[in-house]
Each structure stands twice: as structure tokens, then as C-alpha cells.
PDB file of C-alpha atoms in Angstrom:
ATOM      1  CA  UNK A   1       8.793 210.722  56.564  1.00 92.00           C
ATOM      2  CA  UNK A   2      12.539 211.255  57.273  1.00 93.00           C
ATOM      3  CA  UNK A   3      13.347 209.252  53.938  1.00 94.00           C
ATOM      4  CA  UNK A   4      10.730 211.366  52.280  1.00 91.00           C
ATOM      5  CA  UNK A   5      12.286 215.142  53.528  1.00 91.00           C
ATOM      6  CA  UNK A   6      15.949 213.370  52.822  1.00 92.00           C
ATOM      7  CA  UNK A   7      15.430 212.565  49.337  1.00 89.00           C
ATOM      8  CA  UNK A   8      13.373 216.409  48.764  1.00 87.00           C
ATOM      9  CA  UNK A   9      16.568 218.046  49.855  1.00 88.00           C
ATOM     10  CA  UNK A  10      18.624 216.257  47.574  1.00 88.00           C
ATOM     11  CA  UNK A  11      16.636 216.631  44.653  1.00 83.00           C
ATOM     12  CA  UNK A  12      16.403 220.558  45.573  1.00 81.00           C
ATOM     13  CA  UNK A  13      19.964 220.302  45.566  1.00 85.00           C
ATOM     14  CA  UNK A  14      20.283 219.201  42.283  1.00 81.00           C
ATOM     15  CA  UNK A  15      18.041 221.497  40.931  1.00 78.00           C
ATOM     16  CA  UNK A  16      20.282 223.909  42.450  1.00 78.00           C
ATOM     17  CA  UNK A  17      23.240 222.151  40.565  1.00 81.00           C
ATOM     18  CA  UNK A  18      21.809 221.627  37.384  1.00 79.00           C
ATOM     19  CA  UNK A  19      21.491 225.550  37.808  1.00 73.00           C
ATOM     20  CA  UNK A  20      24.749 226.746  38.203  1.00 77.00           C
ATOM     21  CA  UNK A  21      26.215 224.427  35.070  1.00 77.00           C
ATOM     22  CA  UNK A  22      25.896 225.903  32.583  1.00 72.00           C
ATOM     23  CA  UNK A  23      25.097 223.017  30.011  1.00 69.00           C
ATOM     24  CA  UNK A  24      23.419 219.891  31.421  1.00 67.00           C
ATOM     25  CA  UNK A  25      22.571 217.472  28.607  1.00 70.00           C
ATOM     26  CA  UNK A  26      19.617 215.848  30.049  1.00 72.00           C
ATOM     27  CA  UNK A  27      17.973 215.930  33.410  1.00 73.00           C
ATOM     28  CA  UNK A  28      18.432 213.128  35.257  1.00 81.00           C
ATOM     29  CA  UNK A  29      21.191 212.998  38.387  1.00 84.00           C
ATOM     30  CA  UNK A  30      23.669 211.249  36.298  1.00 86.00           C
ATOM     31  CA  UNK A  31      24.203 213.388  33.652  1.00 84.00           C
ATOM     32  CA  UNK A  32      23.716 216.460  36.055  1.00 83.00           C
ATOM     33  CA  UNK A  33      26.962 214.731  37.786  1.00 88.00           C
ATOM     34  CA  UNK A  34      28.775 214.343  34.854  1.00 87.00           C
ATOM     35  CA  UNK A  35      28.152 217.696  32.812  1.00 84.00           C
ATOM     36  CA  UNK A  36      28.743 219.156  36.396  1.00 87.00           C
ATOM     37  CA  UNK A  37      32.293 216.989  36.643  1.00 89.00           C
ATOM     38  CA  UNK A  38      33.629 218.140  33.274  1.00 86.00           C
ATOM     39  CA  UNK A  39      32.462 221.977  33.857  1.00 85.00           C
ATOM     40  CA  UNK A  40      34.727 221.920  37.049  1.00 88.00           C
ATOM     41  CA  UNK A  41      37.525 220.195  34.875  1.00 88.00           C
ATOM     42  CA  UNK A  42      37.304 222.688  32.240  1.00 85.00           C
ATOM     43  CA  UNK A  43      37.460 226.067  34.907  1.00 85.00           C
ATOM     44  CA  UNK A  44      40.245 224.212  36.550  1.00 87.00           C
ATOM     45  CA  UNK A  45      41.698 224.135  33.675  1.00 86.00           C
ATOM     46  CA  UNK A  46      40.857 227.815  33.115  1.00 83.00           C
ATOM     47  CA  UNK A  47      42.127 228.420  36.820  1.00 86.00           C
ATOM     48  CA  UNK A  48      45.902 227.202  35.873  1.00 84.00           C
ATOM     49  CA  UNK A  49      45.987 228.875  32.153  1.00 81.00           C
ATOM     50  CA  UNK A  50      45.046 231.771  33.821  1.00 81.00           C
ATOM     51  CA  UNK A  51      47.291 231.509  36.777  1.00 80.00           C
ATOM     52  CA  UNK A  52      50.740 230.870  34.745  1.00 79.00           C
ATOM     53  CA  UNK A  53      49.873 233.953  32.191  1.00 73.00           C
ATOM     54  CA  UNK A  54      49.663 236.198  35.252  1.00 71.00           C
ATOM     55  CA  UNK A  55      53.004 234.359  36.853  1.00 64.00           C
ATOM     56  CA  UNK A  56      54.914 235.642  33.598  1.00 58.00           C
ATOM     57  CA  UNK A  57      55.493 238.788  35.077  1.00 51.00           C
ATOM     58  CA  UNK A  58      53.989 242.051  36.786  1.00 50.00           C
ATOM     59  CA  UNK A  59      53.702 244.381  33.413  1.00 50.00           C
ATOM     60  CA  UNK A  60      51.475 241.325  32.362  1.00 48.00           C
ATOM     61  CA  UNK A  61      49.286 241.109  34.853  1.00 47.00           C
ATOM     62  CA  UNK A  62      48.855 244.796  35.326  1.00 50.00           C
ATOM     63  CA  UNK A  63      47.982 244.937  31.691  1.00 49.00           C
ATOM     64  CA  UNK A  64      45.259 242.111  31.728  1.00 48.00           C
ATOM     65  CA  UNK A  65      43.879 243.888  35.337  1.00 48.00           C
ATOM     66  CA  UNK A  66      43.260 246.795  32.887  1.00 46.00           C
ATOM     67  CA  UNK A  67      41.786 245.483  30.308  1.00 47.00           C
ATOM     68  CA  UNK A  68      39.416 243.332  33.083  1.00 48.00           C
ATOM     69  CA  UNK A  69      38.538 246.527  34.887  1.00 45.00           C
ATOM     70  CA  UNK A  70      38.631 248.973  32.569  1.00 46.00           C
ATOM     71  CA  UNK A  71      40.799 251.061  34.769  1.00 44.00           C
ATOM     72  CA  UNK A  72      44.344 251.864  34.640  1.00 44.00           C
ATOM     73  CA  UNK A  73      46.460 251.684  37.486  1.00 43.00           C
ATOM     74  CA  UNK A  74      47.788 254.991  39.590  1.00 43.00           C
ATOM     75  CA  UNK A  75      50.779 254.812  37.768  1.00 40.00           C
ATOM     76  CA  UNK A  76      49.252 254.978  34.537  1.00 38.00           C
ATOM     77  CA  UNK A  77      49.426 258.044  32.602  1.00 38.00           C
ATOM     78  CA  UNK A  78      46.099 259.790  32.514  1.00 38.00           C
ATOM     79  CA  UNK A  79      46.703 261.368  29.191  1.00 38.00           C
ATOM     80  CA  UNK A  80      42.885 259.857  28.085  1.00 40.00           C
ATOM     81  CA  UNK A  81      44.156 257.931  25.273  1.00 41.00           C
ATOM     82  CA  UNK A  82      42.844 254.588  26.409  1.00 45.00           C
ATOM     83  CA  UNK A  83      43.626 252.980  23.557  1.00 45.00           C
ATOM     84  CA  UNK A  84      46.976 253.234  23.829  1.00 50.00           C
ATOM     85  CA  UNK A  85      47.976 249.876  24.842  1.00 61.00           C
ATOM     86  CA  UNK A  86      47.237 247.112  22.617  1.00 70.00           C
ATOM     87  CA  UNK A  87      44.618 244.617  23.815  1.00 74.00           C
ATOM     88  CA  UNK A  88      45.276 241.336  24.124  1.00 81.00           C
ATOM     89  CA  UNK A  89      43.086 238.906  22.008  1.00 86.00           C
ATOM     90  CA  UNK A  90      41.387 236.219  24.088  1.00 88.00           C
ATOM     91  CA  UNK A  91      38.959 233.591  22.782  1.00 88.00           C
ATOM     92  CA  UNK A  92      37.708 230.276  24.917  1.00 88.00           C
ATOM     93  CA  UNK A  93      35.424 227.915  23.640  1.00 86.00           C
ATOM     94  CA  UNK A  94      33.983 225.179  25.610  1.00 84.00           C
ATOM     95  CA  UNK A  95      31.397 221.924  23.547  1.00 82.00           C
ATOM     96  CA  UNK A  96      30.086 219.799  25.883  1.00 79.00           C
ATOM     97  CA  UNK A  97      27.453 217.370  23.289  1.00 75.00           C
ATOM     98  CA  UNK A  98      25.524 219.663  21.214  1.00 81.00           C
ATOM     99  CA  UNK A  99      26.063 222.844  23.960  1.00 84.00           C
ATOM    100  CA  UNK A 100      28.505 225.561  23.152  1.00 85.00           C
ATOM    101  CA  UNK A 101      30.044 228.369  25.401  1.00 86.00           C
ATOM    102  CA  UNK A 102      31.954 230.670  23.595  1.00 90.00           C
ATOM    103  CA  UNK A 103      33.899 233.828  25.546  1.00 89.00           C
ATOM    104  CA  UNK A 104      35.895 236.787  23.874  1.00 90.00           C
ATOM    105  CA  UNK A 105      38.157 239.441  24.765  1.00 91.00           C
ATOM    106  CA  UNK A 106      39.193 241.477  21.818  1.00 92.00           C
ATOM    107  CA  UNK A 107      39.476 245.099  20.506  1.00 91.00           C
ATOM    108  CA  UNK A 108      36.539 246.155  19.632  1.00 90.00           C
ATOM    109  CA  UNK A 109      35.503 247.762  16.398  1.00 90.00           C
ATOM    110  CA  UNK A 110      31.803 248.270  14.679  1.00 91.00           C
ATOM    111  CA  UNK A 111      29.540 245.232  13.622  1.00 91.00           C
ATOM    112  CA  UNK A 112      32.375 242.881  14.734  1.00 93.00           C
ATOM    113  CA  UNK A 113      29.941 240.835  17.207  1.00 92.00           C
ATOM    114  CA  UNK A 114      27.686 240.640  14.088  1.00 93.00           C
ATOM    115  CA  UNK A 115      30.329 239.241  11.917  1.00 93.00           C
ATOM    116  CA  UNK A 116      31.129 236.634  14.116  1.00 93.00           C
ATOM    117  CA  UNK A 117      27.564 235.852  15.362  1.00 93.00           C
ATOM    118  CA  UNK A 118      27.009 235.291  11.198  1.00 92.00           C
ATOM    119  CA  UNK A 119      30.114 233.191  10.843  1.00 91.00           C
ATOM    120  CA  UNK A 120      28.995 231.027  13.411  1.00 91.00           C
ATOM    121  CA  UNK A 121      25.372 230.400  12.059  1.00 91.00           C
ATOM    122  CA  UNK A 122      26.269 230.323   8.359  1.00 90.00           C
ATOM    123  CA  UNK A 123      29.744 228.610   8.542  1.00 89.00           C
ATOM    124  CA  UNK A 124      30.274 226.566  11.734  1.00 90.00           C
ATOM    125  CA  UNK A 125      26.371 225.803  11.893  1.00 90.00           C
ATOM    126  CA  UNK A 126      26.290 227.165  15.576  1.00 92.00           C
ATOM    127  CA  UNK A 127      22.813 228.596  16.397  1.00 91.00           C
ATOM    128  CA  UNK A 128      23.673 231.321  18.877  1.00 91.00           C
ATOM    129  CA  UNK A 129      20.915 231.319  21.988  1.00 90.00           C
ATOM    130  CA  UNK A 130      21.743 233.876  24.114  1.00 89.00           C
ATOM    131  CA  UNK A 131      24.509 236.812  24.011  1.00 91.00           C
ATOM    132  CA  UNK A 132      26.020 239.032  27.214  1.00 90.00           C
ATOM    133  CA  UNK A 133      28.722 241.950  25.532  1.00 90.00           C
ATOM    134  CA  UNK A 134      30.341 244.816  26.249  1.00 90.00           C
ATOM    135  CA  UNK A 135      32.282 247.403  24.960  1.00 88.00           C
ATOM    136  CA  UNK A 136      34.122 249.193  27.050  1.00 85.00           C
ATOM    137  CA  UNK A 137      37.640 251.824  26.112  1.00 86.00           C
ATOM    138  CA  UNK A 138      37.800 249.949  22.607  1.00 88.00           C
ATOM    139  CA  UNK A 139      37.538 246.076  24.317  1.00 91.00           C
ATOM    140  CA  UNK A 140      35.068 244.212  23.270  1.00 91.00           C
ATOM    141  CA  UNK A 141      34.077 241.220  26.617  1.00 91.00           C
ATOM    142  CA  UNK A 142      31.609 238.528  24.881  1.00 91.00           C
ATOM    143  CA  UNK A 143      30.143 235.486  26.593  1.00 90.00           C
ATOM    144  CA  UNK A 144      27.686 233.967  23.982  1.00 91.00           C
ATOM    145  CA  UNK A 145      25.972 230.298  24.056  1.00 90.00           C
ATOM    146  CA  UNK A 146      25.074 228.200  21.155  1.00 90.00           C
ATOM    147  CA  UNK A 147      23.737 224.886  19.819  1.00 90.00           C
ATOM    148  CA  UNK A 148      26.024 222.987  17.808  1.00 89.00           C
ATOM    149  CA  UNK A 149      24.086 222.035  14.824  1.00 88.00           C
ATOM    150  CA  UNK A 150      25.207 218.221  13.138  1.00 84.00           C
ATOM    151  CA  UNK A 151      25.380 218.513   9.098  1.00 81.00           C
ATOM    152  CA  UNK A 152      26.219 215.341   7.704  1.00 82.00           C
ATOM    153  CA  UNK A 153      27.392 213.681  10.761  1.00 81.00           C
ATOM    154  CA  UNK A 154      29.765 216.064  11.180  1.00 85.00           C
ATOM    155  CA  UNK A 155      29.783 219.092  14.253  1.00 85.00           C
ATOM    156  CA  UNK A 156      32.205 222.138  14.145  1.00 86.00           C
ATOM    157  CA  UNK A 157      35.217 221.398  16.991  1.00 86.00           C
ATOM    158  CA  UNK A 158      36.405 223.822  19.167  1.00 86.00           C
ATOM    159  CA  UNK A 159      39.350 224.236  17.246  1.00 86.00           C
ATOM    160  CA  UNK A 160      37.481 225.142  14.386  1.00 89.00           C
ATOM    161  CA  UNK A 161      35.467 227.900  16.136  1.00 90.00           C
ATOM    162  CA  UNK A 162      38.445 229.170  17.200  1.00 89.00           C
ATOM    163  CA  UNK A 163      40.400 229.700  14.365  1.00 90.00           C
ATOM    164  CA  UNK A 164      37.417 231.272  12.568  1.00 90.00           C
ATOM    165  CA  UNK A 165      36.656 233.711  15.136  1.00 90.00           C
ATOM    166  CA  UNK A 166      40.133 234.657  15.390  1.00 89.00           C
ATOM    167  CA  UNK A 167      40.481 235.091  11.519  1.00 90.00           C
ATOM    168  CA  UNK A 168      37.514 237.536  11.912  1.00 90.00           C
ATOM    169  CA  UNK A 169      38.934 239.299  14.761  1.00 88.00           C
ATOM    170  CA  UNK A 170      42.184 239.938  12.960  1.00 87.00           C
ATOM    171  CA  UNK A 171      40.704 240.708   9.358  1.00 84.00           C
ATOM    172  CA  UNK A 172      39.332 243.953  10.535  1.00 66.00           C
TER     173      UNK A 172
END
């Protein structure tokens, strides 16, 4: 009975797991484990690029706090231009197998999700599954997840999402 309630708690717990990564390749407790391994490597790695762009200096961070918030500081001129500083382009990608997490900080500008949700379908063969955007004082905060479709024997890199959705962002 012990044995029974023991082995019910851990698979709960894994359910539990498998729900807070957010691409698990199949469902058994291996490859829970391991999808759930590299996920922590790649936001640790997120962690440190994160926390040596904010050691670069104070104006930095102050200027990425804005653009996360939305909110200028109380030192910040109030003149209602809020489009006055430029806003840093930032674009992650993450392919773990055939599972794609894409995120995006950019100025924003009309139709420019739908330009790059097209070049991913049409171009990179990346079949977009589920979108969360904003817009908010002319930045545009994207989180979008995709299957990474295999043409030829061949799947789009990271690199190669990347650059593309950067070339969009900077042709407008």
C-alpha cells in the first residue's frame, strides 16, 4: 500500500513536471528528465546573458527596465513621447527535436507579427501553434511556439530563424 501511494506521488509529480517544460518530446520519465535538464540549461543560460547585459552599466539596465515595464523611471521626462528612446531588438529561439520556442522584443509597427508568423510557415517550414503578444508604447513582446517541420531531411536551425526574423524586423 505504501509502495502503491509512493509511486502515485511520484508520477503526480511528473505530471506536474512535464507541465511546467515547456516541450517534452514524449511521455515517459526519461525524456520528461531530459527535456526538463536541457530547459534548465537553456534559462541558465538565459539567467547569465541576461545578468552581464544588465552588469554593463546603470543607463542600460534602466533602459531595458523600461522597455520590460512599460514605465519610465521618476527621472524620466514625462514629455509623452514614449517613443523617444530607441528599443532594443531582442530575439531568442530555443529547438529542442521538432519543438520550437521563439521570443521577441522589438519595435513594433503594423502587420509585423504577420510577416514573421508567414516567414516562418512559408520559409523556415515552422508551423506556429500557439502565439502570446503585445504591443505596448511602440514595443512589440512575442512568445510564440512552433513545430519544426523536416523537408528533405533537413530542419531550419536556430540560427536560421534568427537571422530571418531579424531581417524582417529591420526591413520595415
Amino acid at each position: 500500500m505504501q509502495e502503491r501511494k509512493r509511486r502515485e506521488k511520484v508520477n503526480e509529480r511528473f505530471i506536474v513536471l512535464r507541465s511546467l517544460v515547456p516541450f517534452v518530446t514524449k511521455m515517459d520519465k526519461a525524456s520528461i528528465l531530459g527535456d526538463t535538464i536541457e530547459y534548465v540549461k537553456q534559462l541558465t543560460k538565459r539567467i547569465q546573458d541576461l545578468e552581464s547585459s544588465t552588469v554593463r552599466g546603470p543607463a542600460m539596465s534602466k533602459e531595458k527596465r523600461t522597455l520590460l515595464t512599460g514605465k519610465e523611471g521618476p527621472s524620466s521626462s514625462s514629455s509623452g513621447s514614449s517613443s523617444s528612446a530607441p528599443v532594443a531588438t531582442d530575439v531568442q529561439v530555443s529547438i529542442i527535436e521538432s519543438d520550437a520556442l521563439l521570443e521577441l522584443r522589438c519595435p513594433d509597427r503594423r502587420g509585423l507579427l504577420v510577416t514573421i508568423m508567414q516567414a516562418l510557415q512559408e520559409q523556415l517550414r515552422l508551423e506556429v501553434t500557439s502565439v502570446q503578444a503585445s504591443s505596448d508604447h511602440g514595443v512589440l513582446l512575442a512568445e510564440m511556439r512552433a513545430k519544426v517541420r523536416e523537408v528533405h531531411g533537413r530542419r531550419s536551425s536556430i540560427s536560421q530563424v534568427k537571422r530571418a526574423i531579424h531581417l524582417i524586423i529591420s526591413s520595415g
